[in-house]
Coordinates of C-alpha atoms and ligand atoms in Angstrom, one line a residue:
X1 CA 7.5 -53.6 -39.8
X2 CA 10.8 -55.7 -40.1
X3 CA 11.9 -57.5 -36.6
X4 CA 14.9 -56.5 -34.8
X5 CA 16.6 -58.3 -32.1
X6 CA 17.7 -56.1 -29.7
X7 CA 21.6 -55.6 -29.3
X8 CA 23.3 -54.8 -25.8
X9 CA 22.4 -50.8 -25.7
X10 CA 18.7 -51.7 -26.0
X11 CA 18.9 -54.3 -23.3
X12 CA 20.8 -51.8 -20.9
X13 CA 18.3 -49.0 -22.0
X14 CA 15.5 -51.2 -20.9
X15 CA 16.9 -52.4 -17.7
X16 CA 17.4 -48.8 -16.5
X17 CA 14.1 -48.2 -17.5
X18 CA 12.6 -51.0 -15.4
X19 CA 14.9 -49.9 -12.5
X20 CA 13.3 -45.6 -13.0
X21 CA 9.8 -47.9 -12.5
X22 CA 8.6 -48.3 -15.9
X23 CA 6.4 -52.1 -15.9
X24 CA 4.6 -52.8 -18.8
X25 CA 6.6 -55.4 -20.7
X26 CA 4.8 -55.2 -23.7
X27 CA 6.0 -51.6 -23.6
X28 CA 10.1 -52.3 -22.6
X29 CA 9.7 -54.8 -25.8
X30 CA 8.7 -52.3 -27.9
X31 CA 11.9 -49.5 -26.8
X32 CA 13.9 -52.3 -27.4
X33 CA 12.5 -52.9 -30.5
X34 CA 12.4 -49.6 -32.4
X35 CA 16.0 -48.0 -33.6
X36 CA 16.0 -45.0 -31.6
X37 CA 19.5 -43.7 -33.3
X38 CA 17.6 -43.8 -37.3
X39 CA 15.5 -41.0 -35.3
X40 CA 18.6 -38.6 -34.3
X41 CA 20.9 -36.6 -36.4
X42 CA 23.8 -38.3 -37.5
X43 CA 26.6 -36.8 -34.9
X44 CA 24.7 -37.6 -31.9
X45 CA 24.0 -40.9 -33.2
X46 CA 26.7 -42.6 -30.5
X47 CA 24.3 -40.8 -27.6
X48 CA 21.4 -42.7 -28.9
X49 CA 20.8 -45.1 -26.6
X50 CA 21.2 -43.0 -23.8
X51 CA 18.2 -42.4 -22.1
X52 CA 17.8 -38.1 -22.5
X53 CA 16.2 -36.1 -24.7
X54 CA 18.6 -35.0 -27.6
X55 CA 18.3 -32.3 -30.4
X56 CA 16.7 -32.8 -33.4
X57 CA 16.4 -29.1 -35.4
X58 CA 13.9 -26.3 -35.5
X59 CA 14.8 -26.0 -31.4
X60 CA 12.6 -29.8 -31.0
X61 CA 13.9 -32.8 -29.5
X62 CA 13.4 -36.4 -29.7
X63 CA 11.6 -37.6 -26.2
X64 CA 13.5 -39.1 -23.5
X65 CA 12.9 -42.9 -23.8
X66 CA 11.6 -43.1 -20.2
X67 CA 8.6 -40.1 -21.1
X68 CA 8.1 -42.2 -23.8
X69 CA 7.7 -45.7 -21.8
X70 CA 5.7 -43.8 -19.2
X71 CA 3.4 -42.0 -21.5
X72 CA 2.9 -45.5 -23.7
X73 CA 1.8 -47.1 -19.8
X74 CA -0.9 -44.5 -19.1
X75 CA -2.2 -44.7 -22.5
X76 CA -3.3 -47.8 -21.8
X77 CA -3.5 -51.5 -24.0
X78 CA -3.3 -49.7 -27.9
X79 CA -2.8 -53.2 -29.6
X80 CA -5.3 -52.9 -33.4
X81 CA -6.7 -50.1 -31.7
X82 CA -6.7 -45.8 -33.7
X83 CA -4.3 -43.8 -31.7
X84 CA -3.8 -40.1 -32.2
X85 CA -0.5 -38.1 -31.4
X86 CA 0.2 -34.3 -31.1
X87 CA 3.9 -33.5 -32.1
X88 CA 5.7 -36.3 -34.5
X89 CA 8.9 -34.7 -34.1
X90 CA 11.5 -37.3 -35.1
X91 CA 8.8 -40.0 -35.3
X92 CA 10.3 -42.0 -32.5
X93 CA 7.4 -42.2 -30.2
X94 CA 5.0 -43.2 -32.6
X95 CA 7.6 -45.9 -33.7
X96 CA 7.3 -47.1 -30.3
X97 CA 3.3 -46.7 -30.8
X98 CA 3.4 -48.9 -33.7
X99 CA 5.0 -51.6 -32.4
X100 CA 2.5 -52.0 -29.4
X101 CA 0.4 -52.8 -32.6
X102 CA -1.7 -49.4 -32.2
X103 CA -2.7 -47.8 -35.8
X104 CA -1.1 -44.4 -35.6
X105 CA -2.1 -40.9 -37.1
X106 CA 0.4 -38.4 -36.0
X107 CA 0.4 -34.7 -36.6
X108 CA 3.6 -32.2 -36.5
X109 CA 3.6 -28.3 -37.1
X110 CA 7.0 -27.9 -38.8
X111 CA 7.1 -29.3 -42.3
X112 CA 10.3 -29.9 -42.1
X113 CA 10.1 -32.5 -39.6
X114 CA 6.9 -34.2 -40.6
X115 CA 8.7 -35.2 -43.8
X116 CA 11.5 -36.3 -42.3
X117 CA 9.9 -38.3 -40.0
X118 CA 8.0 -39.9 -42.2
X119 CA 10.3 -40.7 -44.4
X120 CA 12.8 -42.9 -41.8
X121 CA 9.1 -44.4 -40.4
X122 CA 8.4 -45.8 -44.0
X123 CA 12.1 -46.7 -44.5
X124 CA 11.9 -48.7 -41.2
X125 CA 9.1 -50.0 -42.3
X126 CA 6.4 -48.7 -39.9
X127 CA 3.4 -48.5 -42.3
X128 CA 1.1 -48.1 -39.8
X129 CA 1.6 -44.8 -39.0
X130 CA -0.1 -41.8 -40.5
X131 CA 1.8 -38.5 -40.6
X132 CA 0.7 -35.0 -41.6
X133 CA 1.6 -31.6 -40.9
X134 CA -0.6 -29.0 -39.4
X135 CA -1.2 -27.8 -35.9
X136 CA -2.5 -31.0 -34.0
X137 CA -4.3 -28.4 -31.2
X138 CA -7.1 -28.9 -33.5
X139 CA -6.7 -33.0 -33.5
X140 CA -7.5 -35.1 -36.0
X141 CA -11.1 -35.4 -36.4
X142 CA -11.5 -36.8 -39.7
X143 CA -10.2 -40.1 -38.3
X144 CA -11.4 -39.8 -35.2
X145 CA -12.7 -41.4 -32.4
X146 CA -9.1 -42.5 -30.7
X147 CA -8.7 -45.0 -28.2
X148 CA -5.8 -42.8 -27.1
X149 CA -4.2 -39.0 -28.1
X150 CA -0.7 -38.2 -26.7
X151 CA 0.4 -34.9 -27.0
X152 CA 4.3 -34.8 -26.6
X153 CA 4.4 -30.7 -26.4
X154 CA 2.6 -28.5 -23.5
X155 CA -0.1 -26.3 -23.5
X156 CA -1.3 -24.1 -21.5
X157 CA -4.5 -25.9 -21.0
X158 CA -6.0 -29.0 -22.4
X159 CA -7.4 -28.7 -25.4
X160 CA -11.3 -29.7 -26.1
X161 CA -10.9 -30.8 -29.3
X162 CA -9.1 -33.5 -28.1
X163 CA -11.2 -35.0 -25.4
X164 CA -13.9 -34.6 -27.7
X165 CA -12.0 -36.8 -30.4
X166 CA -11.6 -39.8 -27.7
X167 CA -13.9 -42.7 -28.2
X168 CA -15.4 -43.7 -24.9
X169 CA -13.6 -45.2 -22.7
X170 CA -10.5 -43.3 -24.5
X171 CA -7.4 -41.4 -22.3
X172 CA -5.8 -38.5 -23.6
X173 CA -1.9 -38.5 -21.9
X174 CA -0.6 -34.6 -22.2
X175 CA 1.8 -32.2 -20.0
X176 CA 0.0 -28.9 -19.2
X177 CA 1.2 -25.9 -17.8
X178 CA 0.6 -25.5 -13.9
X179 CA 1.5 -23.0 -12.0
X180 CA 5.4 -22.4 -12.9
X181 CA 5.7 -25.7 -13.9
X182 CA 4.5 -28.3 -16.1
X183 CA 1.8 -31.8 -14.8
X184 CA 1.8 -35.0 -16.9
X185 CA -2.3 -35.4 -16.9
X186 CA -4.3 -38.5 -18.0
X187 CA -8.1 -37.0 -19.3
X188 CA -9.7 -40.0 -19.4
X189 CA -13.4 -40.0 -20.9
X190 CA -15.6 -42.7 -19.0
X191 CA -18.2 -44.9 -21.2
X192 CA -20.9 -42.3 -19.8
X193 CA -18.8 -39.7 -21.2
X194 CA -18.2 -38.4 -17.6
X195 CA -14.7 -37.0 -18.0
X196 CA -12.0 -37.7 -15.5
X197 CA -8.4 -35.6 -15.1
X198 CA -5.6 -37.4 -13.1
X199 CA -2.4 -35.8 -12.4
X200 CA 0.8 -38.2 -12.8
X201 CA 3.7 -35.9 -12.2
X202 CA 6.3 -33.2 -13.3
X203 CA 6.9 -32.9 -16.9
X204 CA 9.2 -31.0 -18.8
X205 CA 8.1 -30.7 -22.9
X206 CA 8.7 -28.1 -25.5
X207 CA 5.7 -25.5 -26.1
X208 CA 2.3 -27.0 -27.9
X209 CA 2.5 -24.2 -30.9
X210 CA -0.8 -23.2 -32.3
X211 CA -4.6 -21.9 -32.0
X212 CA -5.3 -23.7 -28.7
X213 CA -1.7 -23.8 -27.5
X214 CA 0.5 -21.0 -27.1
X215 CA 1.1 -18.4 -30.1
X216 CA 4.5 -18.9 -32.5
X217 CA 7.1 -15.6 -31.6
X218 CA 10.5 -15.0 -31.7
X219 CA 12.9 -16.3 -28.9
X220 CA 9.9 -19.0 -28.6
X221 CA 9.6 -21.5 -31.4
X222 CA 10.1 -20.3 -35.0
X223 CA 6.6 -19.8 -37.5
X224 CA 6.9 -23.6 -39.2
X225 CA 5.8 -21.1 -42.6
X226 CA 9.1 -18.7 -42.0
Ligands
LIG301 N1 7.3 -37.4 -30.2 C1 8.5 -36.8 -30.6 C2 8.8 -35.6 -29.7 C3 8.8 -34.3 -30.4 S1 8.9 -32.9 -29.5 C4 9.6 -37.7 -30.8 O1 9.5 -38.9 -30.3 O2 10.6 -37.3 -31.4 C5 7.3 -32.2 -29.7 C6 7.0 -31.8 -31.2 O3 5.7 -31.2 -31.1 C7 7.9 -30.9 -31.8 O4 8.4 -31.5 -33.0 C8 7.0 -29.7 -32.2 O5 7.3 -29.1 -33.4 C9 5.6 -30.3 -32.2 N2 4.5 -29.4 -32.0 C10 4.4 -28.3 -31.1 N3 3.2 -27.8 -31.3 C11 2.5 -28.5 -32.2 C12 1.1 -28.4 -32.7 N4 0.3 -27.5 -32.4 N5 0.8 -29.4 -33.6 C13 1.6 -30.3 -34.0 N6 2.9 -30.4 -33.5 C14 3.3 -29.6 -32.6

Protein backbone atom coordinates (compact mmCIF):
# COMPACT_ATOMS: atom_id res chain seq x y z
CA UNK A 1 0.00 0.00 0.00
CA UNK A 2 1.52 3.53 -0.79
CA UNK A 3 2.29 5.80 2.49
CA UNK A 4 0.46 8.77 3.25
CA UNK A 5 1.25 11.41 5.73
CA UNK A 6 -1.59 12.48 7.33
CA UNK A 7 -2.85 16.12 6.64
CA UNK A 8 -4.70 18.31 9.36
CA UNK A 9 -8.40 16.63 9.05
CA UNK A 10 -6.78 13.20 9.92
CA UNK A 11 -4.91 14.65 12.79
CA UNK A 12 -8.12 16.39 14.15
CA UNK A 13 -10.17 13.13 13.38
CA UNK A 14 -7.77 11.22 15.46
CA UNK A 15 -7.56 13.49 18.34
CA UNK A 16 -11.33 13.49 18.73
CA UNK A 17 -11.07 9.98 18.63
CA UNK A 18 -8.63 9.63 21.42
CA UNK A 19 -10.72 12.25 23.46
CA UNK A 20 -14.37 9.62 22.65
CA UNK A 21 -11.66 6.92 24.47
CA UNK A 22 -10.31 5.16 21.63
CA UNK A 23 -6.27 3.91 22.83
CA UNK A 24 -4.64 1.77 20.59
CA UNK A 25 -2.10 3.82 18.73
CA UNK A 26 -1.36 1.41 16.25
CA UNK A 27 -5.06 1.73 15.46
CA UNK A 28 -5.33 6.01 15.44
CA UNK A 29 -2.18 5.48 12.97
CA UNK A 30 -3.96 3.49 10.84
CA UNK A 31 -7.47 6.06 10.55
CA UNK A 32 -4.99 8.57 9.91
CA UNK A 33 -3.47 6.67 7.37
CA UNK A 34 -6.28 5.38 5.10
CA UNK A 35 -8.19 8.11 2.73
CA UNK A 36 -11.49 7.92 4.20
CA UNK A 37 -13.04 10.50 1.45
CA UNK A 38 -11.73 7.85 -1.82
CA UNK A 39 -14.43 5.69 0.14
CA UNK A 40 -17.50 8.29 -0.11
CA UNK A 41 -19.43 9.57 -3.05
CA UNK A 42 -18.15 12.41 -4.55
CA UNK A 43 -20.64 15.29 -3.12
CA UNK A 44 -20.10 14.36 0.41
CA UNK A 45 -16.60 14.13 -0.11
CA UNK A 46 -16.05 17.73 2.03
CA UNK A 47 -17.89 15.63 5.11
CA UNK A 48 -15.30 13.06 4.94
CA UNK A 49 -13.34 13.59 7.72
CA UNK A 50 -16.05 14.05 9.92
CA UNK A 51 -16.43 11.51 12.20
CA UNK A 52 -20.37 10.05 11.21
CA UNK A 53 -21.58 7.53 9.30
CA UNK A 54 -22.46 8.91 5.69
CA UNK A 55 -24.37 7.44 2.60
CA UNK A 56 -22.91 5.35 0.28
CA UNK A 57 -26.01 3.73 -2.15
CA UNK A 58 -28.24 0.70 -2.00
CA UNK A 59 -29.55 2.46 1.65
CA UNK A 60 -25.63 1.29 3.14
CA UNK A 61 -23.24 3.58 4.80
CA UNK A 62 -19.68 3.84 5.27
CA UNK A 63 -18.94 3.17 9.24
CA UNK A 64 -18.45 5.99 11.57
CA UNK A 65 -14.65 6.20 12.07
CA UNK A 66 -14.93 5.88 15.86
CA UNK A 67 -17.05 2.08 15.28
CA UNK A 68 -14.36 1.49 13.21
CA UNK A 69 -11.44 2.37 15.83
CA UNK A 70 -13.41 0.62 18.49
CA UNK A 71 -14.26 -2.47 16.65
CA UNK A 72 -10.29 -2.66 15.27
CA UNK A 73 -9.41 -2.45 19.43
CA UNK A 74 -11.56 -5.40 20.44
CA UNK A 75 -10.47 -7.38 17.59
CA UNK A 76 -7.37 -7.53 19.06
CA UNK A 77 -3.27 -7.43 17.57
CA UNK A 78 -4.20 -8.47 13.50
CA UNK A 79 -0.65 -7.55 12.34
CA UNK A 80 0.31 -10.83 9.32
CA UNK A 81 -2.44 -12.51 10.86
CA UNK A 82 -6.11 -13.86 8.33
CA UNK A 83 -8.90 -11.66 9.23
CA UNK A 84 -12.41 -12.12 8.01
CA UNK A 85 -15.13 -9.24 7.59
CA UNK A 86 -18.94 -9.43 7.04
CA UNK A 87 -20.27 -6.32 4.99
CA UNK A 88 -17.31 -4.48 2.71
CA UNK A 89 -19.55 -1.80 2.04
CA UNK A 90 -17.27 1.03 0.76
CA UNK A 91 -14.21 -0.91 1.77
CA UNK A 92 -13.09 1.56 4.33
CA UNK A 93 -12.90 -0.58 7.32
CA UNK A 94 -11.06 -3.15 5.82
CA UNK A 95 -8.67 -0.38 4.51
CA UNK A 96 -8.18 0.37 8.01
CA UNK A 97 -7.68 -3.54 8.53
CA UNK A 98 -5.06 -3.61 6.11
CA UNK A 99 -2.99 -1.19 7.34
CA UNK A 100 -2.79 -2.76 10.95
CA UNK A 101 -0.99 -5.29 8.63
CA UNK A 102 -3.93 -7.99 9.01
CA UNK A 103 -4.53 -10.12 5.52
CA UNK A 104 -8.10 -9.33 4.80
CA UNK A 105 -10.91 -11.41 3.08
CA UNK A 106 -14.02 -9.35 2.99
CA UNK A 107 -17.50 -10.38 1.89
CA UNK A 108 -20.50 -7.91 0.71
CA UNK A 109 -24.09 -8.96 -0.45
CA UNK A 110 -24.77 -6.18 -3.05
CA UNK A 111 -22.67 -6.58 -6.14
CA UNK A 112 -22.65 -3.37 -6.74
CA UNK A 113 -20.74 -2.34 -3.92
CA UNK A 114 -18.32 -5.21 -3.75
CA UNK A 115 -17.00 -3.99 -7.08
CA UNK A 116 -16.73 -0.77 -6.24
CA UNK A 117 -15.00 -1.33 -3.27
CA UNK A 118 -12.68 -3.27 -4.63
CA UNK A 119 -11.90 -1.40 -7.14
CA UNK A 120 -10.81 2.10 -5.01
CA UNK A 121 -8.91 -0.78 -2.50
CA UNK A 122 -6.73 -1.91 -5.54
CA UNK A 123 -6.45 1.67 -6.78
CA UNK A 124 -5.19 2.68 -3.24
CA UNK A 125 -3.19 0.11 -3.39
CA UNK A 126 -4.44 -2.24 -0.61
CA UNK A 127 -3.59 -5.67 -2.10
CA UNK A 128 -4.06 -7.37 0.86
CA UNK A 129 -7.53 -7.42 0.88
CA UNK A 130 -9.75 -10.07 -0.63
CA UNK A 131 -13.21 -9.11 -1.68
CA UNK A 132 -16.17 -11.13 -2.88
CA UNK A 133 -19.73 -10.92 -3.08
CA UNK A 134 -22.19 -13.27 -1.47
CA UNK A 135 -23.96 -13.38 1.82
CA UNK A 136 -21.07 -13.37 4.48
CA UNK A 137 -23.82 -15.12 7.25
CA UNK A 138 -22.34 -18.11 5.83
CA UNK A 139 -18.48 -16.83 6.37
CA UNK A 140 -15.73 -17.61 4.53
CA UNK A 141 -14.76 -21.11 5.18
CA UNK A 142 -12.59 -21.85 2.40
CA UNK A 143 -9.95 -19.52 3.94
CA UNK A 144 -10.74 -20.07 7.12
CA UNK A 145 -9.51 -20.28 10.43
CA UNK A 146 -9.46 -16.28 11.23
CA UNK A 147 -7.73 -14.77 13.94
CA UNK A 148 -10.60 -12.29 13.81
CA UNK A 149 -14.28 -11.87 11.91
CA UNK A 150 -16.01 -8.42 12.19
CA UNK A 151 -19.31 -8.20 11.00
CA UNK A 152 -20.27 -4.39 10.39
CA UNK A 153 -24.19 -5.21 9.86
CA UNK A 154 -26.62 -6.82 12.77
CA UNK A 155 -28.25 -9.84 13.06
CA UNK A 156 -30.59 -11.04 14.92
CA UNK A 157 -28.36 -13.58 16.60
CA UNK A 158 -24.79 -14.63 16.13
CA UNK A 159 -24.17 -16.59 13.62
CA UNK A 160 -22.40 -20.25 14.11
CA UNK A 161 -20.65 -20.35 11.18
CA UNK A 162 -18.69 -17.73 12.24
CA UNK A 163 -17.45 -18.77 15.60
CA UNK A 164 -16.86 -21.93 14.04
CA UNK A 165 -14.52 -20.23 11.39
CA UNK A 166 -12.30 -18.57 14.31
CA UNK A 167 -8.96 -20.16 14.92
CA UNK A 168 -8.48 -20.64 18.58
CA UNK A 169 -7.76 -18.09 20.42
CA UNK A 170 -9.79 -16.04 17.60
CA UNK A 171 -12.69 -13.00 18.58
CA UNK A 172 -15.43 -12.48 16.52
CA UNK A 173 -16.52 -8.44 17.10
CA UNK A 174 -20.45 -8.13 15.80
CA UNK A 175 -23.62 -5.94 16.92
CA UNK A 176 -26.72 -8.22 17.57
CA UNK A 177 -30.11 -7.47 18.06
CA UNK A 178 -31.14 -7.23 21.92
CA UNK A 179 -34.12 -6.58 23.11
CA UNK A 180 -35.27 -3.21 21.12
CA UNK A 181 -31.93 -2.31 20.62
CA UNK A 182 -28.74 -3.40 19.22
CA UNK A 183 -25.20 -4.89 21.78
CA UNK A 184 -21.65 -4.59 20.25
CA UNK A 185 -20.46 -8.38 21.39
CA UNK A 186 -16.96 -9.82 21.36
CA UNK A 187 -17.42 -14.01 20.88
CA UNK A 188 -14.24 -14.93 21.76
CA UNK A 189 -13.23 -18.69 21.30
CA UNK A 190 -10.58 -19.79 24.15
CA UNK A 191 -7.55 -22.21 23.05
CA UNK A 192 -9.87 -25.09 24.65
CA UNK A 193 -12.44 -23.95 22.38
CA UNK A 194 -14.59 -22.88 25.45
CA UNK A 195 -16.43 -20.00 23.86
CA UNK A 196 -16.84 -16.73 25.70
CA UNK A 197 -19.57 -13.73 24.78
CA UNK A 198 -18.81 -10.23 26.24
CA UNK A 199 -21.02 -7.41 25.77
CA UNK A 200 -19.29 -3.94 24.95
CA UNK A 201 -22.13 -1.57 24.37
CA UNK A 202 -24.99 0.04 22.19
CA UNK A 203 -24.63 -0.28 18.59
CA UNK A 204 -26.45 1.06 15.87
CA UNK A 205 -25.64 -0.92 12.16
CA UNK A 206 -27.71 -1.53 9.13
CA UNK A 207 -29.47 -5.14 8.95
CA UNK A 208 -27.06 -8.37 8.42
CA UNK A 209 -29.16 -9.58 5.08
CA UNK A 210 -29.18 -13.22 4.46
CA UNK A 211 -29.85 -17.04 5.45
CA UNK A 212 -28.66 -16.53 9.09
CA UNK A 213 -29.47 -12.87 9.34
CA UNK A 214 -32.68 -11.31 8.61
CA UNK A 215 -34.68 -11.99 5.25
CA UNK A 216 -34.29 -9.27 2.15
CA UNK A 217 -38.05 -7.31 1.77
CA UNK A 218 -39.27 -4.27 0.71
CA UNK A 219 -39.04 -1.06 2.93
CA UNK A 220 -35.99 -3.23 4.42
CA UNK A 221 -32.97 -3.52 2.28
CA UNK A 222 -33.42 -4.16 -1.47
CA UNK A 223 -32.69 -8.13 -2.98
CA UNK A 224 -28.72 -7.32 -4.14
CA UNK A 225 -30.26 -9.79 -7.48
CA UNK A 226 -33.24 -7.03 -8.14
N1 LIG B 1 -17.51 -1.83 6.61
C1 LIG B 1 -18.25 -0.94 5.79
C2 LIG B 1 -19.62 -0.65 6.38
C3 LIG B 1 -20.67 -1.10 5.46
S1 LIG B 1 -22.31 -1.12 6.10
C4 LIG B 1 -17.50 0.33 5.47
O1 LIG B 1 -16.48 0.59 6.12
O2 LIG B 1 -17.91 1.05 4.58
C5 LIG B 1 -22.60 -2.86 6.16
C6 LIG B 1 -22.57 -3.61 4.86
O3 LIG B 1 -22.97 -4.95 5.15
C7 LIG B 1 -23.53 -3.11 3.79
O4 LIG B 1 -22.80 -2.76 2.64
C8 LIG B 1 -24.45 -4.32 3.52
O5 LIG B 1 -24.81 -4.46 2.16
C9 LIG B 1 -23.58 -5.47 3.99
N2 LIG B 1 -24.28 -6.69 4.33
C10 LIG B 1 -25.47 -6.85 4.97
N3 LIG B 1 -25.78 -8.16 5.09
C11 LIG B 1 -24.72 -8.86 4.53
C12 LIG B 1 -24.44 -10.25 4.36
N4 LIG B 1 -25.26 -11.22 4.76
N5 LIG B 1 -23.28 -10.59 3.74
C13 LIG B 1 -22.42 -9.65 3.29
N6 LIG B 1 -22.66 -8.31 3.44
C14 LIG B 1 -23.78 -7.93 4.04
Amino acid sequence: MTRRTPGAQARRLVERLRERGIRSQAVLDAIARVPRQEFVPEPIRFRAWEDVRLPIGLGQTISQPWTVARMCELAGDVAGRRVLEIGTGSGYHAAVLAELGAIVFSVERHAGLADRAARTLRRLGYLGVSVKQFDGTYGWAAEAPYAAIVTTAAGPDVPDALVRQLGPGGRLVLPVARGSGQRLLVVRRAEDGEVIETDCGPASFVPLVGRFGYRAGPGRDPDPRL
